[in-house]
XYZ file of C-alpha atoms in Angstrom:
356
model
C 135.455 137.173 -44.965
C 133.837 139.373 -47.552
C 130.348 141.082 -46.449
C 128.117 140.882 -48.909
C 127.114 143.367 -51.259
C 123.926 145.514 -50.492
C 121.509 146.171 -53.165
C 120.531 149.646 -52.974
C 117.037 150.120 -53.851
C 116.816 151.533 -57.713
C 115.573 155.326 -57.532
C 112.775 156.268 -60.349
C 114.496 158.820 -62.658
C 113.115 162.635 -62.270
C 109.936 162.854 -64.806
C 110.925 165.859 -67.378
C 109.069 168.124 -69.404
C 111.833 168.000 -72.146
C 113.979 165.278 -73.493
C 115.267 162.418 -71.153
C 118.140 163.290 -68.908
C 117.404 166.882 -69.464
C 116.605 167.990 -65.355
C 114.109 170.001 -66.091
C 111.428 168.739 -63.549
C 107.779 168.344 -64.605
C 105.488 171.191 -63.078
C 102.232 169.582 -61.580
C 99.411 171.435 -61.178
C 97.939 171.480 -57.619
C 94.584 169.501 -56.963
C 92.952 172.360 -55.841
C 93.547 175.489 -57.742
C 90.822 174.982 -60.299
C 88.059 174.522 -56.902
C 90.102 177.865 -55.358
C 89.734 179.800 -58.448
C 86.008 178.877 -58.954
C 85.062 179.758 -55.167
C 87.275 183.100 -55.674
C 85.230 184.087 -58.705
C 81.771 183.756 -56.606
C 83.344 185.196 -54.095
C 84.317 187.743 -56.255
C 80.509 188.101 -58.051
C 79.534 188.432 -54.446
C 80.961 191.596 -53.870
C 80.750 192.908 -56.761
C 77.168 193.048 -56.722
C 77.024 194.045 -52.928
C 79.641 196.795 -52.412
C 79.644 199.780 -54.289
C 78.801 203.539 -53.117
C 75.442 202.023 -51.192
C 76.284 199.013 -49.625
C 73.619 195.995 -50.072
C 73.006 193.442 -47.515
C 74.023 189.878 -49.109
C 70.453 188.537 -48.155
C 68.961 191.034 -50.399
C 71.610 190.150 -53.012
C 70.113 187.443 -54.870
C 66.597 188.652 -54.470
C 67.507 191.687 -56.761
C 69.067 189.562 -59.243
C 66.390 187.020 -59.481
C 62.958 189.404 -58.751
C 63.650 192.729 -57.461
C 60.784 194.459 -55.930
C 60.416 197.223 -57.613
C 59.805 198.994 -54.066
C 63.011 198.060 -52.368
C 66.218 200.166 -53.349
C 68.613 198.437 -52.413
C 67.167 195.396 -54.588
C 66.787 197.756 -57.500
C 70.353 198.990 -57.390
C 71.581 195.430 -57.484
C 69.140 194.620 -61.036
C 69.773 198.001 -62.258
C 73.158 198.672 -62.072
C 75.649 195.823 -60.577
C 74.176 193.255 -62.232
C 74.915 194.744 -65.712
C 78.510 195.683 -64.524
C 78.917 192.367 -63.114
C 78.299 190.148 -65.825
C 80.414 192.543 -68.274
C 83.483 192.229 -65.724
C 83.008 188.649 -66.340
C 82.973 188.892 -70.477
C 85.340 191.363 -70.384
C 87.639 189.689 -68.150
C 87.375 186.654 -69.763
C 88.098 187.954 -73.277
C 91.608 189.683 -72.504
C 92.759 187.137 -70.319
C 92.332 184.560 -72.914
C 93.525 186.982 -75.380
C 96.480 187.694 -73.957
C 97.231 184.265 -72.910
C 97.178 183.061 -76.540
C 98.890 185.882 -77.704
C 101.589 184.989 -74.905
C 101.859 181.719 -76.111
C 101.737 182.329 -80.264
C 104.539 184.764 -80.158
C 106.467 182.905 -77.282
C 106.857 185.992 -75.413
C 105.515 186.652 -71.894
C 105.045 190.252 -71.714
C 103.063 190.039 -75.113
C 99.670 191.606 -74.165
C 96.604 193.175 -76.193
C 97.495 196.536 -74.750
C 101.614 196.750 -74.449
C 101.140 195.635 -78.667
C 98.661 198.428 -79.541
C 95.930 196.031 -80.399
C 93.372 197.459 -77.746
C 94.326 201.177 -78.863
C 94.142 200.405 -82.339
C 90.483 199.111 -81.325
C 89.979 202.181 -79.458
C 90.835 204.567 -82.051
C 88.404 202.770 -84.958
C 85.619 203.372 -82.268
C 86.214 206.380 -81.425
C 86.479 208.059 -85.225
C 83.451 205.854 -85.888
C 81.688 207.669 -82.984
C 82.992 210.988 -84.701
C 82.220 210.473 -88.245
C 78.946 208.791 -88.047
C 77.636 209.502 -84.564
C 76.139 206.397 -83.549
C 75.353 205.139 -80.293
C 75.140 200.876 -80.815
C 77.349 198.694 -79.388
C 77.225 196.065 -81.906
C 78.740 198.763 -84.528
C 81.343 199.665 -82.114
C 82.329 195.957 -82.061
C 82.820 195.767 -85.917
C 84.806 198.944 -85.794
C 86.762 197.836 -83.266
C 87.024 193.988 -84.986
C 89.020 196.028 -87.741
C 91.052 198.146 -85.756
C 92.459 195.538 -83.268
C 93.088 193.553 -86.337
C 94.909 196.474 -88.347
C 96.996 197.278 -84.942
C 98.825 193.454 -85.168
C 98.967 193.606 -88.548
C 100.684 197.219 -88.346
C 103.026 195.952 -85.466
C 103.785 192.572 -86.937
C 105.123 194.220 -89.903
C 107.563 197.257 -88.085
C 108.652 194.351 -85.393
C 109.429 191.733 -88.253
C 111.808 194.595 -90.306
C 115.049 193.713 -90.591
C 117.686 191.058 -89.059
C 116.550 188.439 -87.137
C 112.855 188.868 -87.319
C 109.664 189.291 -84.901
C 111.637 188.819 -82.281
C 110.361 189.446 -78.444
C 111.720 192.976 -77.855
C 111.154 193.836 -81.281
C 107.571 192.880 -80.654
C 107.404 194.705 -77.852
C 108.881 198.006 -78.767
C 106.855 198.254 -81.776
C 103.562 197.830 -79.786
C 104.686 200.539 -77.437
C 105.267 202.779 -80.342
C 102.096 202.026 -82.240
C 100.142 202.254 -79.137
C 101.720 205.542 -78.278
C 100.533 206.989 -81.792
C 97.223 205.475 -81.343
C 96.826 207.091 -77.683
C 97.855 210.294 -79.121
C 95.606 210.215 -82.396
C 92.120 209.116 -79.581
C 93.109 212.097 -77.622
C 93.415 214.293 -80.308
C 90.225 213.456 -82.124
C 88.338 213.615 -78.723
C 89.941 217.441 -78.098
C 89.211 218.223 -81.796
C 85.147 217.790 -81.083
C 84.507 217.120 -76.852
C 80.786 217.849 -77.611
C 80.702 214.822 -79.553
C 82.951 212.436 -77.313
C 82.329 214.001 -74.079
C 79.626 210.447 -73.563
C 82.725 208.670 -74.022
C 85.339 210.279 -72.276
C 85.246 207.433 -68.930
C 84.728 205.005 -72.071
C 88.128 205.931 -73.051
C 90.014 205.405 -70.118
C 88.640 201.608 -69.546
C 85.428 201.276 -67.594
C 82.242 198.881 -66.699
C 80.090 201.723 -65.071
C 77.413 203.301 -66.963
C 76.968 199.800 -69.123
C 73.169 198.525 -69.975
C 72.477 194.946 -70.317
C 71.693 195.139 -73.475
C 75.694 195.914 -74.434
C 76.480 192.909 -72.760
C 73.832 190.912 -74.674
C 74.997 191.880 -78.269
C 78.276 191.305 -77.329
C 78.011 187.490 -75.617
C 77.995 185.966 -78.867
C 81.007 186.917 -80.221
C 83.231 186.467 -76.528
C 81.682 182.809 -76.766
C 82.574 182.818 -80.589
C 86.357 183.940 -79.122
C 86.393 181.775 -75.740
C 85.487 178.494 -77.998
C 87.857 179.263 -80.674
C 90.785 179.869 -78.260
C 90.515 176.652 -76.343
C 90.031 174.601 -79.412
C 94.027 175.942 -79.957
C 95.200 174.301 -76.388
C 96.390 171.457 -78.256
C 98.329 172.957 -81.122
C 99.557 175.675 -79.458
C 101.338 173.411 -77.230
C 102.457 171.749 -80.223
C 103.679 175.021 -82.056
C 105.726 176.168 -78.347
C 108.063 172.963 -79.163
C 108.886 174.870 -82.540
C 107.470 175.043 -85.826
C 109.388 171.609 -87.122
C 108.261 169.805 -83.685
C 104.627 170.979 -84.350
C 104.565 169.492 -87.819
C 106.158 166.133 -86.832
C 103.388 166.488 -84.342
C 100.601 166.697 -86.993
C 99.965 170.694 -85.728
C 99.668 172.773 -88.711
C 101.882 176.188 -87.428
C 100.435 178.440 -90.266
C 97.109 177.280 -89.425
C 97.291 177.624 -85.864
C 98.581 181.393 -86.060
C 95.705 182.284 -88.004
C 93.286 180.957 -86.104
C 95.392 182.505 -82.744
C 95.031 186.248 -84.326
C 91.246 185.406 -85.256
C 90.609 184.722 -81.833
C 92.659 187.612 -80.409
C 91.070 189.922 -82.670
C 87.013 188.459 -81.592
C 88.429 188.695 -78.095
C 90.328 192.272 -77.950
C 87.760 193.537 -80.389
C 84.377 192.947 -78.102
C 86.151 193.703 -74.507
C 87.061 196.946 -76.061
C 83.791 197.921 -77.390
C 82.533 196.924 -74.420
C 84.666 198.965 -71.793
C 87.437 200.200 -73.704
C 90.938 199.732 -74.043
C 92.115 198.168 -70.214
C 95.221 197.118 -69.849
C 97.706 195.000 -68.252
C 95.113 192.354 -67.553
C 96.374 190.233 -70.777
C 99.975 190.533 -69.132
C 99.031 189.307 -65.911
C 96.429 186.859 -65.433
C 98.666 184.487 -68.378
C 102.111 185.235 -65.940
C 100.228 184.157 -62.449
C 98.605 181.007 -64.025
C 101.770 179.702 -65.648
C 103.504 180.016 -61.927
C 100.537 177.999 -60.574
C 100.444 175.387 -63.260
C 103.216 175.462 -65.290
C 102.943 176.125 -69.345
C 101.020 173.547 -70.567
C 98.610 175.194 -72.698
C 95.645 173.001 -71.486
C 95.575 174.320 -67.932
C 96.872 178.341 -69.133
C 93.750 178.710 -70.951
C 91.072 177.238 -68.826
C 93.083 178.989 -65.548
C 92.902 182.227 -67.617
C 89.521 182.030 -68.127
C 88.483 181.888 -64.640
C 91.035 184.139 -63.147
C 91.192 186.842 -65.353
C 86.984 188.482 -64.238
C 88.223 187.784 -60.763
C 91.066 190.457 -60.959
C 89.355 192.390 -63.499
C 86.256 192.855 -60.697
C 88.500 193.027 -58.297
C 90.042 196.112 -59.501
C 86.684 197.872 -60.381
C 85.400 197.251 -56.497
C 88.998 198.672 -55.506
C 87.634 201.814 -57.695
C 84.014 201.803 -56.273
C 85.857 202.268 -52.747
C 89.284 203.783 -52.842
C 87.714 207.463 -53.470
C 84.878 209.735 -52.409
C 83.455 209.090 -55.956
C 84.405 206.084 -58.642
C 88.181 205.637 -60.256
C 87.687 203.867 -63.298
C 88.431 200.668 -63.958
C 91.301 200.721 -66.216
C 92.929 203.246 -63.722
C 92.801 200.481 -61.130
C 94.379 197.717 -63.320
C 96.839 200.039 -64.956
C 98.353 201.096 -61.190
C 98.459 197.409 -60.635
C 99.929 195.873 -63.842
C 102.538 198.740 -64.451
C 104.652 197.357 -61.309
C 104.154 193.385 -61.742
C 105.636 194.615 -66.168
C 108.458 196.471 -64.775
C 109.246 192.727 -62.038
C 108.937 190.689 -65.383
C 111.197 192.781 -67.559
C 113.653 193.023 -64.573
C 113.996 188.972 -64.039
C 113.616 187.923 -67.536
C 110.930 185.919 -67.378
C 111.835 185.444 -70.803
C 112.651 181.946 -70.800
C 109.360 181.271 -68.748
C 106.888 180.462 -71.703
């Protein structure tokens, strides 16, 4: 006598980020990384404003950033001088981790950041022969001189990494930012050796730094990182779109010309203010968009939000490591350059590639 047959219960086919049958398996972001990443940022605000050379108790934290007494110390050192640095961590960290995140994902290249492509040297150089040939001291003219010279930089590396077969490709990209940056390095430190009585203000300014900052510098510049921010998360959408390909993106209704311009306009706002602001830092724009995309996968929705919020945790991270690591203060961009060269060197190594 025959047994009957079993019905096996039907199994739900593997959801996919590509076409069906493809086994690729959807990436879901966790539940909790956008609470984590909030909490570490105020964590992060925290200490920035309570460790530094002189320690301040947290309980007289907020009272010196609300009404300081203009009798307590420790108070004043929190109004006076964290509180500017703080809040410029923030902008400045902000504006290159979204920067480099959209430049990551508008090339299609993963170890596409403002520094490694010479746009935050190129922004560094206009401001520093602007502070030579005109000797002024504003912020807000630093930020249109370095507007033109992060733009200049991509334009100038676009053009030598786009020469002959095959195009802008990745490596191409890459190389040709490493060269253009090296000339622009070499032309800042030449220009500042040429005439040190003129630069010697600006030689920590130089090397990446949020000490020494008013908060006036980070109240010209707000408007034009919110300008930046706003403009780069409109692009979620069709930058998604344009990472399927520039045919997909049409079918799509994405415009790809459209949403390249727009990209760069944002880059530029974004390089151009961080850099007037503390000068050229690098390796944040490499690694904040890298660690998010390993949390959340590359949907373009989460990468720039994510960004946003974990880039000024890392970035004051790194300056508190500087407060603390010496007898007196290691900049800033000293910090983030010792920690970004390594986590480059891991991404060239495995090909991450194929990641974006």
């Amino acid at each position: 006598m025959l047994s009957p047959v079993r019905k096996l219960p039907l199994k739900a086919p593997a959801q996919t980020d590509g076409p069906r049958g493809s086994g690729h398996p959807r990436r879901r972001p966790h539940r909790w990384w956008l609470p984590f990443l909030v909490a570490a940022l105020l964590l992060t605000v925290m200490a920035s404003l309570a460790i530094g050379a002189g320690d301040v108790p947290l309980g007289r934290v907020l009272p010196g950033v609300f009404s300081p007494d203009d009798e307590s110390r420790p108070e004043l050192i929190v109004h006076e001088l964290r509180l500017p640095r703080t809040l410029l961590g923030i902008a400045v960290g902000t504006a290159l981790g979204l920067a480099g995140a959209v430049m990551q994902a508008l090339t299609r290249n993963p170890l596409a950041e403002p520094g490694l492509l010479g746009v935050n040297g190129g922004a560094a150089l206009a401001v520093v022969v602007v502070i030579g040939a005109f000797r002024v001291d504003d912020a807000l003219v630093y930020v249109w001189a370095a507007f033109a010279g992060a733009a200049g930089a991509a334009a100038l590396v676009y053009m030598i990494g786009a020469r002959g077969r095959g195009g802008a490709s990745p490596a191409r990209l890459v190389l040709a930012g490493a060269a253009v940056n090296a000339v622009f390095v070499a032309l800042t430190a030449g220009l500042m050796l040429l005439t040190p009585q003129n630069f010697n203000s600006f030689r920590f300014w130089q090397v990446g730094s949020l000490g020494g900052r008013e908060l006036s510098v980070f109240v010209q510049l707000l408007p034009f990182i919110v300008a930046g921010i706003a403009l780069a998360l409109l692009l979620a959408r069709p930058l998604n779109a344009l990472g399927m390909g520039d045919d997909a993106g049409r079918a799509l209704g994405s415009s790809p010309g459209r949403t390249r311009a727009f990209g760069a306009l944002a880059i530029v706002i974004l390089c151009g203010a961080a850099t007037a602001a503390a000068g050229p830092i690098v390796f944040l724009g490499l690694a904040v968009p890298f660690i998010v995309r390993t949390m959340v996968g590359p949907d373009q929705r989460l990468v720039l939000p994510y960004s946003l919020l974990l880039a000024p945790v890392l970035l004051l991270g790194a300056d508190i490591i500087g407060r603390v690591i010496t007898p007196g203060e290691l900049e800033t961009g000293i910090v983030t350059a010792f920690l970004g060269a390594p986590l480059f060197a891991l991404m060239v190594r495995r090909g991450r590639m194929r990641d974006l």
